[in-house]
Amino acid sequence: YQGHFSWEKYLKETGSNAAPASCFRQSLTPPVNEFKAGMKLEAQDPRNTTSTCIATVVGLTGSRLRLRLDGSDNKNDFWRLVDSSEIQPIGNCEKNGGMLQPPLGFRLNASSWPMFLLKTLNGAEMAPSRIFHKEPPAPEQNSFQVGMKLEAVDRKNPHFICPATVGALRGVEVLVTFDGWRGAFDYYCRYDSRDIFPVGWCTLTGDNLQPPGSKVVLPKSLGTPTDGSGESPAMNPTPTVGRPPGQRGRKPGRRKTKVMAPWSQ
Ligand code: MLZ
């Protein structure tokens, strides 16, 4: 369910272009997700990336897994693509001479880790290695351009993938700005981050792409918004979201009929 958002209409309406798929470290056809809830695997601890832990699949969305580290709480779930190099089949760590570690914030005494590990793996359903996919190679360089549209993980709400715009470039980094959110969720990431996807990704994976927010980047003065720092529908040559210039004095919430965004289907 795509929340009625149509990229085709939105790109037209905002006069913008999608970043080409070749800009991204993503496979052209999203990897199939054959994982099941309850399966166990090895994962790098996101809060302590040098340690490999046991994780359980607690949810699935498109090509991504919602993971929870065994021995951790339910407040630190994280999401990984099925072709992430940060997840491996159980046995991989030991095969490479490593040792499985308790997660940061292990809820028991550290001394009980070996027994906990035995118990958590006993009779567990281990994700078979054939359902892990190889991570795609990184593009050779950062070929994003300011203004290009993409789909990006909202890192404050990582279960969400949202429409976004490249707001700036900084060497190998890109500023991901979320359309209609006034900068509150923006972040810099490397151009080859696994958290950014080409336009159309969610349609291919069946992920639920969030619609753009309705918050408008307000101009500093009452003049025209020309500083170019904003993205979002407010940057349209003809503002289509929020209150048009002629209605600036109007109190919000008085509208009787719901106005549909022009990019709604
Ligand atoms: N509940 C949150 C969700 C915001 C999601 C924004 N994604 C770019 C809020 O409304 O603040």
PDB file of C-alpha atoms and ligand atoms in Angstrom:
ATOM      1  CA  TYR A   1       0.000   0.000   0.000  1.00  0.00           C
ATOM      2  CA  GLN A   2       1.654   3.175  -1.209  1.00  0.00           C
ATOM      3  CA  GLY A   3      -0.419   5.644   0.798  1.00  0.00           C
ATOM      4  CA  HIS A   4      -1.793   7.091  -2.450  1.00  0.00           C
ATOM      5  CA  PHE A   5       1.516   8.801  -3.156  1.00  0.00           C
ATOM      6  CA  SER A   6       2.446   8.920  -6.824  1.00  0.00           C
ATOM      7  CA  TRP A   7       6.075   9.693  -7.703  1.00  0.00           C
ATOM      8  CA  GLU A   8       5.080  10.329 -11.285  1.00  0.00           C
ATOM      9  CA  LYS A   9       2.710  13.151 -10.338  1.00  0.00           C
ATOM     10  CA  TYR A  10       5.009  14.433  -7.611  1.00  0.00           C
ATOM     11  CA  LEU A  11       8.044  14.715  -9.887  1.00  0.00           C
ATOM     12  CA  LYS A  12       5.937  16.545 -12.432  1.00  0.00           C
ATOM     13  CA  GLU A  13       4.414  18.825  -9.817  1.00  0.00           C
ATOM     14  CA  THR A  14       7.752  19.706  -8.251  1.00  0.00           C
ATOM     15  CA  GLY A  15       9.563  19.904 -11.576  1.00  0.00           C
ATOM     16  CA  SER A  16      12.259  17.598 -10.285  1.00  0.00           C
ATOM     17  CA  ASN A  17      14.132  14.508 -11.381  1.00  0.00           C
ATOM     18  CA  ALA A  18      14.805  11.167  -9.786  1.00  0.00           C
ATOM     19  CA  ALA A  19      18.416  10.301  -9.029  1.00  0.00           C
ATOM     20  CA  PRO A  20      19.494   7.604 -11.522  1.00  0.00           C
ATOM     21  CA  ALA A  21      19.707   4.074 -10.085  1.00  0.00           C
ATOM     22  CA  SER A  22      23.432   4.044 -10.918  1.00  0.00           C
ATOM     23  CA  CYS A  23      24.028   6.573  -8.107  1.00  0.00           C
ATOM     24  CA  PHE A  24      23.048   4.051  -5.431  1.00  0.00           C
ATOM     25  CA  ARG A  25      24.587   1.039  -3.762  1.00  0.00           C
ATOM     26  CA  GLN A  26      21.452  -1.021  -4.348  1.00  0.00           C
ATOM     27  CA  SER A  27      20.712  -3.904  -6.661  1.00  0.00           C
ATOM     28  CA  LEU A  28      18.635  -2.967  -9.704  1.00  0.00           C
ATOM     29  CA  THR A  29      16.050  -5.570  -8.785  1.00  0.00           C
ATOM     30  CA  PRO A  30      15.572  -5.611  -5.010  1.00  0.00           C
ATOM     31  CA  PRO A  31      16.675  -8.909  -3.438  1.00  0.00           C
ATOM     32  CA  VAL A  32      13.863 -11.316  -2.548  1.00  0.00           C
ATOM     33  CA  ASN A  33      13.145 -11.619   1.136  1.00  0.00           C
ATOM     34  CA  GLU A  34      12.778 -15.272   2.105  1.00  0.00           C
ATOM     35  CA  PHE A  35      13.383 -14.732   5.803  1.00  0.00           C
ATOM     36  CA  LYS A  36      10.690 -15.611   8.332  1.00  0.00           C
ATOM     37  CA  ALA A  37       9.934 -14.103  11.705  1.00  0.00           C
ATOM     38  CA  GLY A  38      11.733 -16.048  14.417  1.00  0.00           C
ATOM     39  CA  MET A  39      14.765 -16.993  12.318  1.00  0.00           C
ATOM     40  CA  LYS A  40      18.148 -16.376  13.896  1.00  0.00           C
ATOM     41  CA  LEU A  41      21.286 -15.051  12.279  1.00  0.00           C
ATOM     42  CA  GLU A  42      24.496 -13.221  13.103  1.00  0.00           C
ATOM     43  CA  ALA A  43      24.549  -9.436  12.982  1.00  0.00           C
ATOM     44  CA  GLN A  44      27.014  -6.684  13.796  1.00  0.00           C
ATOM     45  CA  ASP A  45      25.858  -4.873  16.921  1.00  0.00           C
ATOM     46  CA  PRO A  46      24.838  -1.424  15.579  1.00  0.00           C
ATOM     47  CA  ARG A  47      25.907   0.168  18.864  1.00  0.00           C
ATOM     48  CA  ASN A  48      29.234  -1.653  18.970  1.00  0.00           C
ATOM     49  CA  THR A  49      30.118  -2.470  15.382  1.00  0.00           C
ATOM     50  CA  THR A  50      33.184  -4.545  16.174  1.00  0.00           C
ATOM     51  CA  SER A  51      31.088  -7.232  17.828  1.00  0.00           C
ATOM     52  CA  THR A  52      29.080  -9.936  16.149  1.00  0.00           C
ATOM     53  CA  CYS A  53      25.913 -10.968  17.980  1.00  0.00           C
ATOM     54  CA  ILE A  54      22.967 -13.306  17.565  1.00  0.00           C
ATOM     55  CA  ALA A  55      19.891 -11.587  16.197  1.00  0.00           C
ATOM     56  CA  THR A  56      16.317 -12.719  15.709  1.00  0.00           C
ATOM     57  CA  VAL A  57      14.100 -11.603  12.839  1.00  0.00           C
ATOM     58  CA  VAL A  58      11.167  -9.902  14.564  1.00  0.00           C
ATOM     59  CA  GLY A  59       9.626  -8.397  11.449  1.00  0.00           C
ATOM     60  CA  LEU A  60       9.890  -8.142   7.672  1.00  0.00           C
ATOM     61  CA  THR A  61       9.261  -5.246   5.329  1.00  0.00           C
ATOM     62  CA  GLY A  62      10.091  -5.380   1.637  1.00  0.00           C
ATOM     63  CA  SER A  63      13.748  -6.386   1.267  1.00  0.00           C
ATOM     64  CA  ARG A  64      14.460  -5.494   4.887  1.00  0.00           C
ATOM     65  CA  LEU A  65      14.503  -7.355   8.180  1.00  0.00           C
ATOM     66  CA  ARG A  66      13.594  -5.954  11.554  1.00  0.00           C
ATOM     67  CA  LEU A  67      16.200  -7.418  13.902  1.00  0.00           C
ATOM     68  CA  ARG A  68      16.543  -7.692  17.654  1.00  0.00           C
ATOM     69  CA  LEU A  69      19.758  -8.825  19.312  1.00  0.00           C
ATOM     70  CA  ASP A  70      19.291 -11.844  21.589  1.00  0.00           C
ATOM     71  CA  GLY A  71      19.850 -10.776  25.179  1.00  0.00           C
ATOM     72  CA  SER A  72      18.969  -7.163  24.355  1.00  0.00           C
ATOM     73  CA  ASP A  73      15.689  -5.343  25.020  1.00  0.00           C
ATOM     74  CA  ASN A  74      12.923  -4.557  22.546  1.00  0.00           C
ATOM     75  CA  LYS A  75      13.812  -0.838  22.406  1.00  0.00           C
ATOM     76  CA  ASN A  76      16.812  -1.155  20.118  1.00  0.00           C
ATOM     77  CA  ASP A  77      15.471  -2.945  17.068  1.00  0.00           C
ATOM     78  CA  PHE A  78      17.234  -2.158  13.812  1.00  0.00           C
ATOM     79  CA  TRP A  79      16.590  -2.780  10.137  1.00  0.00           C
ATOM     80  CA  ARG A  80      18.885  -4.451   7.613  1.00  0.00           C
ATOM     81  CA  LEU A  81      18.542  -5.297   3.950  1.00  0.00           C
ATOM     82  CA  VAL A  82      18.686  -9.002   3.145  1.00  0.00           C
ATOM     83  CA  ASP A  83      21.787  -8.186   1.058  1.00  0.00           C
ATOM     84  CA  SER A  84      23.510  -6.317   3.884  1.00  0.00           C
ATOM     85  CA  SER A  85      27.096  -7.339   4.638  1.00  0.00           C
ATOM     86  CA  GLU A  86      26.275  -6.718   8.294  1.00  0.00           C
ATOM     87  CA  ILE A  87      24.244  -9.921   8.588  1.00  0.00           C
ATOM     88  CA  GLN A  88      25.548 -13.455   8.174  1.00  0.00           C
ATOM     89  CA  PRO A  89      24.335 -17.011   8.718  1.00  0.00           C
ATOM     90  CA  ILE A  90      24.997 -18.513  12.133  1.00  0.00           C
ATOM     91  CA  GLY A  91      28.403 -20.167  12.165  1.00  0.00           C
ATOM     92  CA  ASN A  92      30.070 -17.498  10.053  1.00  0.00           C
ATOM     93  CA  CYS A  93      31.709 -15.702  12.958  1.00  0.00           C
ATOM     94  CA  GLU A  94      33.270 -18.848  14.386  1.00  0.00           C
ATOM     95  CA  LYS A  95      34.335 -20.012  10.929  1.00  0.00           C
ATOM     96  CA  ASN A  96      36.361 -16.810  10.668  1.00  0.00           C
ATOM     97  CA  GLY A  97      37.978 -17.332  14.055  1.00  0.00           C
ATOM     98  CA  GLY A  98      35.701 -14.867  15.853  1.00  0.00           C
ATOM     99  CA  MET A  99      33.589 -15.238  18.962  1.00  0.00           C
ATOM    100  CA  LEU A 100      29.945 -14.290  19.344  1.00  0.00           C
ATOM    101  CA  GLN A 101      29.567 -11.397  21.774  1.00  0.00           C
ATOM    102  CA  PRO A 102      26.758 -10.318  24.079  1.00  0.00           C
ATOM    103  CA  PRO A 103      24.975  -7.196  22.770  1.00  0.00           C
ATOM    104  CA  LEU A 104      25.721  -3.810  24.278  1.00  0.00           C
ATOM    105  CA  GLY A 105      23.287  -3.580  27.183  1.00  0.00           C
ATOM    106  CA  PHE A 106      23.090  -7.365  27.687  1.00  0.00           C
ATOM    107  CA  ARG A 107      20.280  -7.736  30.221  1.00  0.00           C
ATOM    108  CA  LEU A 108      21.991 -10.466  32.266  1.00  0.00           C
ATOM    109  CA  ASN A 109      25.294 -10.671  34.075  1.00  0.00           C
ATOM    110  CA  ALA A 110      28.184 -10.900  31.608  1.00  0.00           C
ATOM    111  CA  SER A 111      29.270 -14.177  33.201  1.00  0.00           C
ATOM    112  CA  SER A 112      26.030 -15.828  32.125  1.00  0.00           C
ATOM    113  CA  TRP A 113      26.678 -15.080  28.438  1.00  0.00           C
ATOM    114  CA  PRO A 114      28.083 -18.518  27.461  1.00  0.00           C
ATOM    115  CA  MET A 115      25.075 -20.324  28.930  1.00  0.00           C
ATOM    116  CA  PHE A 116      22.679 -17.744  27.471  1.00  0.00           C
ATOM    117  CA  LEU A 117      24.241 -18.303  24.039  1.00  0.00           C
ATOM    118  CA  LEU A 118      23.847 -22.078  24.305  1.00  0.00           C
ATOM    119  CA  LYS A 119      20.225 -21.753  25.318  1.00  0.00           C
ATOM    120  CA  THR A 120      19.290 -19.145  22.730  1.00  0.00           C
ATOM    121  CA  LEU A 121      20.728 -21.280  19.914  1.00  0.00           C
ATOM    122  CA  ASN A 122      19.348 -24.582  21.185  1.00  0.00           C
ATOM    123  CA  GLY A 123      16.538 -25.664  18.891  1.00  0.00           C
ATOM    124  CA  ALA A 124      16.537 -22.272  17.167  1.00  0.00           C
ATOM    125  CA  GLU A 125      15.494 -21.883  13.566  1.00  0.00           C
ATOM    126  CA  MET A 126      18.647 -20.630  11.864  1.00  0.00           C
ATOM    127  CA  ALA A 127      18.254 -18.650   8.670  1.00  0.00           C
ATOM    128  CA  PRO A 128      19.769 -20.816   5.895  1.00  0.00           C
ATOM    129  CA  SER A 129      22.728 -19.288   4.052  1.00  0.00           C
ATOM    130  CA  ARG A 130      20.953 -19.483   0.669  1.00  0.00           C
ATOM    131  CA  ILE A 131      18.514 -16.715   1.675  1.00  0.00           C
ATOM    132  CA  PHE A 132      21.330 -14.223   2.346  1.00  0.00           C
ATOM    133  CA  HIS A 133      22.267 -12.145  -0.652  1.00  0.00           C
ATOM    134  CA  LYS A 134      25.589 -10.682  -1.681  1.00  0.00           C
ATOM    135  CA  GLU A 135      25.922  -6.962  -1.077  1.00  0.00           C
ATOM    136  CA  PRO A 136      26.016  -4.989  -4.333  1.00  0.00           C
ATOM    137  CA  PRO A 137      29.246  -3.096  -5.064  1.00  0.00           C
ATOM    138  CA  ALA A 138      29.448   0.632  -4.366  1.00  0.00           C
ATOM    139  CA  PRO A 139      29.314   2.953  -7.380  1.00  0.00           C
ATOM    140  CA  GLU A 140      32.770   4.307  -8.134  1.00  0.00           C
ATOM    141  CA  GLN A 141      31.981   7.845  -7.115  1.00  0.00           C
ATOM    142  CA  ASN A 142      29.412  10.175  -5.677  1.00  0.00           C
ATOM    143  CA  SER A 143      27.346  11.086  -8.707  1.00  0.00           C
ATOM    144  CA  PHE A 144      24.353  12.575  -6.919  1.00  0.00           C
ATOM    145  CA  GLN A 145      23.337  16.128  -7.724  1.00  0.00           C
ATOM    146  CA  VAL A 146      21.551  18.659  -5.560  1.00  0.00           C
ATOM    147  CA  GLY A 147      17.790  18.532  -6.174  1.00  0.00           C
ATOM    148  CA  MET A 148      17.612  14.882  -7.201  1.00  0.00           C
ATOM    149  CA  LYS A 149      14.792  12.883  -5.632  1.00  0.00           C
ATOM    150  CA  LEU A 150      15.184   9.566  -3.866  1.00  0.00           C
ATOM    151  CA  GLU A 151      13.646   7.310  -1.236  1.00  0.00           C
ATOM    152  CA  ALA A 152      15.422   7.240   2.111  1.00  0.00           C
ATOM    153  CA  VAL A 153      15.208   5.592   5.501  1.00  0.00           C
ATOM    154  CA  ASP A 154      14.086   8.070   8.138  1.00  0.00           C
ATOM    155  CA  ARG A 155      16.849   7.372  10.663  1.00  0.00           C
ATOM    156  CA  LYS A 156      14.754   8.679  13.554  1.00  0.00           C
ATOM    157  CA  ASN A 157      11.954   6.313  12.536  1.00  0.00           C
ATOM    158  CA  PRO A 158      13.912   3.634  10.687  1.00  0.00           C
ATOM    159  CA  HIS A 159      10.865   1.569   9.805  1.00  0.00           C
ATOM    160  CA  PHE A 160       9.856   4.433   7.480  1.00  0.00           C
ATOM    161  CA  ILE A 161      11.130   4.954   3.960  1.00  0.00           C
ATOM    162  CA  CYS A 162      10.192   8.445   2.765  1.00  0.00           C
ATOM    163  CA  PRO A 163      10.454  10.700  -0.284  1.00  0.00           C
ATOM    164  CA  ALA A 164      13.602  12.807  -0.056  1.00  0.00           C
ATOM    165  CA  THR A 165      15.744  15.255  -1.980  1.00  0.00           C
ATOM    166  CA  VAL A 166      19.506  15.665  -2.200  1.00  0.00           C
ATOM    167  CA  GLY A 167      19.982  18.952  -0.338  1.00  0.00           C
ATOM    168  CA  ALA A 168      23.763  19.308  -0.589  1.00  0.00           C
ATOM    169  CA  LEU A 169      26.940  17.431  -1.467  1.00  0.00           C
ATOM    170  CA  ARG A 170      30.044  17.237   0.702  1.00  0.00           C
ATOM    171  CA  GLY A 171      32.738  15.062  -0.842  1.00  0.00           C
ATOM    172  CA  VAL A 172      31.607  11.457  -0.555  1.00  0.00           C
ATOM    173  CA  GLU A 173      28.579  12.556   1.457  1.00  0.00           C
ATOM    174  CA  VAL A 174      25.070  13.595   0.479  1.00  0.00           C
ATOM    175  CA  LEU A 175      22.592  15.572   2.553  1.00  0.00           C
ATOM    176  CA  VAL A 176      19.312  13.672   2.589  1.00  0.00           C
ATOM    177  CA  THR A 177      16.438  16.103   3.167  1.00  0.00           C
ATOM    178  CA  PHE A 178      12.934  14.778   3.754  1.00  0.00           C
ATOM    179  CA  ASP A 179      10.238  16.399   1.666  1.00  0.00           C
ATOM    180  CA  GLY A 180       7.754  18.349   3.716  1.00  0.00           C
ATOM    181  CA  TRP A 181       9.471  18.024   7.106  1.00  0.00           C
ATOM    182  CA  ARG A 182      11.387  21.309   7.467  1.00  0.00           C
ATOM    183  CA  GLY A 183      14.733  19.668   8.029  1.00  0.00           C
ATOM    184  CA  ALA A 184      13.874  17.903  11.291  1.00  0.00           C
ATOM    185  CA  PHE A 185      14.842  14.472   9.960  1.00  0.00           C
ATOM    186  CA  ASP A 186      17.650  15.410   7.578  1.00  0.00           C
ATOM    187  CA  TYR A 187      21.046  13.723   7.719  1.00  0.00           C
ATOM    188  CA  TYR A 188      24.314  13.399   5.873  1.00  0.00           C
ATOM    189  CA  CYS A 189      25.312   9.936   4.717  1.00  0.00           C
ATOM    190  CA  ARG A 190      27.867   8.471   2.345  1.00  0.00           C
ATOM    191  CA  TYR A 191      26.729   8.250  -1.274  1.00  0.00           C
ATOM    192  CA  ASP A 192      26.978   4.457  -0.993  1.00  0.00           C
ATOM    193  CA  SER A 193      24.800   4.235   2.136  1.00  0.00           C
ATOM    194  CA  ARG A 194      22.393   1.303   2.215  1.00  0.00           C
ATOM    195  CA  ASP A 195      19.719   3.650   3.617  1.00  0.00           C
ATOM    196  CA  ILE A 196      19.018   5.439   0.347  1.00  0.00           C
ATOM    197  CA  PHE A 197      17.163   4.028  -2.637  1.00  0.00           C
ATOM    198  CA  PRO A 198      16.152   5.069  -6.125  1.00  0.00           C
ATOM    199  CA  VAL A 199      12.653   6.381  -6.754  1.00  0.00           C
ATOM    200  CA  GLY A 200      10.374   3.365  -7.252  1.00  0.00           C
ATOM    201  CA  TRP A 201      12.235   1.107  -4.801  1.00  0.00           C
ATOM    202  CA  CYS A 202       9.292   0.712  -2.421  1.00  0.00           C
ATOM    203  CA  THR A 203       6.942  -0.079  -5.274  1.00  0.00           C
ATOM    204  CA  LEU A 204       9.289  -2.903  -6.299  1.00  0.00           C
ATOM    205  CA  THR A 205       9.735  -4.325  -2.802  1.00  0.00           C
ATOM    206  CA  GLY A 206       6.155  -3.808  -1.631  1.00  0.00           C
ATOM    207  CA  ASP A 207       7.460  -1.548   1.131  1.00  0.00           C
ATOM    208  CA  ASN A 208       5.142   1.169   2.342  1.00  0.00           C
ATOM    209  CA  LEU A 209       6.573   4.485   1.108  1.00  0.00           C
ATOM    210  CA  GLN A 210       5.430   7.297   3.380  1.00  0.00           C
ATOM    211  CA  PRO A 211       3.870  10.322   1.663  1.00  0.00           C
ATOM    212  CA  PRO A 212       5.822  13.613   1.940  1.00  0.00           C
ATOM    213  CA  GLY A 213       5.095  15.669   5.042  1.00  0.00           C
ATOM    214  CA  SER A 214       2.909  18.746   4.752  1.00  0.00           C
ATOM    215  CA  LYS A 215       5.259  21.091   6.588  1.00  0.00           C
ATOM    216  CA  VAL A 216       6.472  23.927   4.454  1.00  0.00           C
ATOM    217  CA  VAL A 217       9.854  25.592   4.699  1.00  0.00           C
ATOM    218  CA  LEU A 218       8.791  29.128   5.545  1.00  0.00           C
ATOM    219  CA  PRO A 219      10.570  32.067   3.931  1.00  0.00           C
ATOM    220  CA  LYS A 220      12.690  34.129   6.317  1.00  0.00           C
ATOM    221  CA  SER A 221      10.932  37.335   5.339  1.00  0.00           C
ATOM    222  CA  LEU A 222       7.570  37.702   3.689  1.00  0.00           C
ATOM    223  CA  GLY A 223       9.401  37.781   0.399  1.00  0.00           C
ATOM    224  CA  THR A 224       9.693  34.830  -1.910  1.00  0.00           C
ATOM    225  CA  PRO A 225      11.451  31.695  -0.633  1.00  0.00           C
ATOM    226  CA  THR A 226      14.620  32.048  -2.645  1.00  0.00           C
ATOM    227  CA  ASP A 227      17.450  30.909  -0.374  1.00  0.00           C
ATOM    228  CA  GLY A 228      17.332  27.460  -1.931  1.00  0.00           C
ATOM    229  CA  SER A 229      18.066  25.788   1.391  1.00  0.00           C
ATOM    230  CA  GLY A 230      14.657  24.234   1.490  1.00  0.00           C
ATOM    231  CA  GLU A 231      13.492  21.280  -0.424  1.00  0.00           C
ATOM    232  CA  SER A 232       9.959  20.181   0.010  1.00  0.00           C
ATOM    233  CA  PRO A 233       6.891  21.290  -1.797  1.00  0.00           C
ATOM    234  CA  ALA A 234       7.573  24.843  -0.615  1.00  0.00           C
ATOM    235  CA  MET A 235      10.310  25.146  -3.191  1.00  0.00           C
ATOM    236  CA  ASN A 236       7.858  24.795  -6.025  1.00  0.00           C
ATOM    237  CA  PRO A 237       7.691  27.701  -8.372  1.00  0.00           C
ATOM    238  CA  THR A 238       3.976  27.567  -7.571  1.00  0.00           C
ATOM    239  CA  PRO A 239       3.550  26.573  -3.946  1.00  0.00           C
ATOM    240  CA  THR A 240       1.056  23.757  -3.750  1.00  0.00           C
ATOM    241  CA  VAL A 241       1.265  22.777  -0.110  1.00  0.00           C
ATOM    242  CA  GLY A 242       0.379  24.837   2.875  1.00  0.00           C
ATOM    243  CA  ARG A 243      -1.107  28.240   2.528  1.00  0.00           C
ATOM    244  CA  PRO A 244      -0.671  30.036  -0.769  1.00  0.00           C
ATOM    245  CA  PRO A 245       0.621  33.629  -0.492  1.00  0.00           C
ATOM    246  CA  GLY A 246      -2.842  35.123  -0.837  1.00  0.00           C
ATOM    247  CA  GLN A 247      -4.068  33.233   2.214  1.00  0.00           C
ATOM    248  CA  ARG A 248      -1.189  33.826   4.593  1.00  0.00           C
ATOM    249  CA  GLY A 249      -3.413  35.485   7.164  1.00  0.00           C
ATOM    250  CA  ARG A 250      -5.899  32.702   7.308  1.00  0.00           C
ATOM    251  CA  LYS A 251      -6.147  30.674  10.484  1.00  0.00           C
ATOM    252  CA  PRO A 252      -5.271  27.019   9.974  1.00  0.00           C
ATOM    253  CA  GLY A 253      -7.871  24.407  10.651  1.00  0.00           C
ATOM    254  CA  ARG A 254     -10.804  26.384   9.296  1.00  0.00           C
ATOM    255  CA  ARG A 255     -10.879  24.655   5.973  1.00  0.00           C
ATOM    256  CA  LYS A 256     -14.089  22.697   5.577  1.00  0.00           C
ATOM    257  CA  THR A 257     -13.079  20.415   2.767  1.00  0.00           C
ATOM    258  CA  LYS A 258      -9.896  18.365   2.819  1.00  0.00           C
ATOM    259  CA  VAL A 259      -7.540  19.547   0.094  1.00  0.00           C
ATOM    260  CA  MET A 260      -5.721  16.715  -1.627  1.00  0.00           C
ATOM    261  CA  ALA A 261      -2.065  17.154  -2.479  1.00  0.00           C
ATOM    262  CA  PRO A 262      -1.769  17.207  -6.271  1.00  0.00           C
ATOM    263  CA  TRP A 263       0.538  14.168  -6.213  1.00  0.00           C
ATOM    264  CA  SER A 264      -2.080  12.006  -4.490  1.00  0.00           C
ATOM    265  CA  GLN A 265      -3.551   9.322  -6.649  1.00  0.00           C
TER     266      GLN A 265
HETATM  267  N1  MLZ B   1       5.342  10.588  14.146  1.00  0.00           N
HETATM  268  C1  MLZ B   1       6.366  11.340  13.510  1.00  0.00           C
HETATM  269  C2  MLZ B   1       6.702  10.764  12.164  1.00  0.00           C
HETATM  270  C3  MLZ B   1       7.544  11.616  11.354  1.00  0.00           C
HETATM  271  C4  MLZ B   1       8.112  10.908  10.141  1.00  0.00           C
HETATM  272  C5  MLZ B   1       8.919  11.820   9.278  1.00  0.00           C
HETATM  273  N2  MLZ B   1       9.640  11.164   8.287  1.00  0.00           N
HETATM  274  C6  MLZ B   1      10.512  11.997   7.517  1.00  0.00           C
HETATM  275  C7  MLZ B   1       5.955  12.800  13.425  1.00  0.00           C
HETATM  276  O1  MLZ B   1       4.873  13.092  12.948  1.00  0.00           O
HETATM  277  O2  MLZ B   1       6.730  13.621  13.857  1.00  0.00           O
END
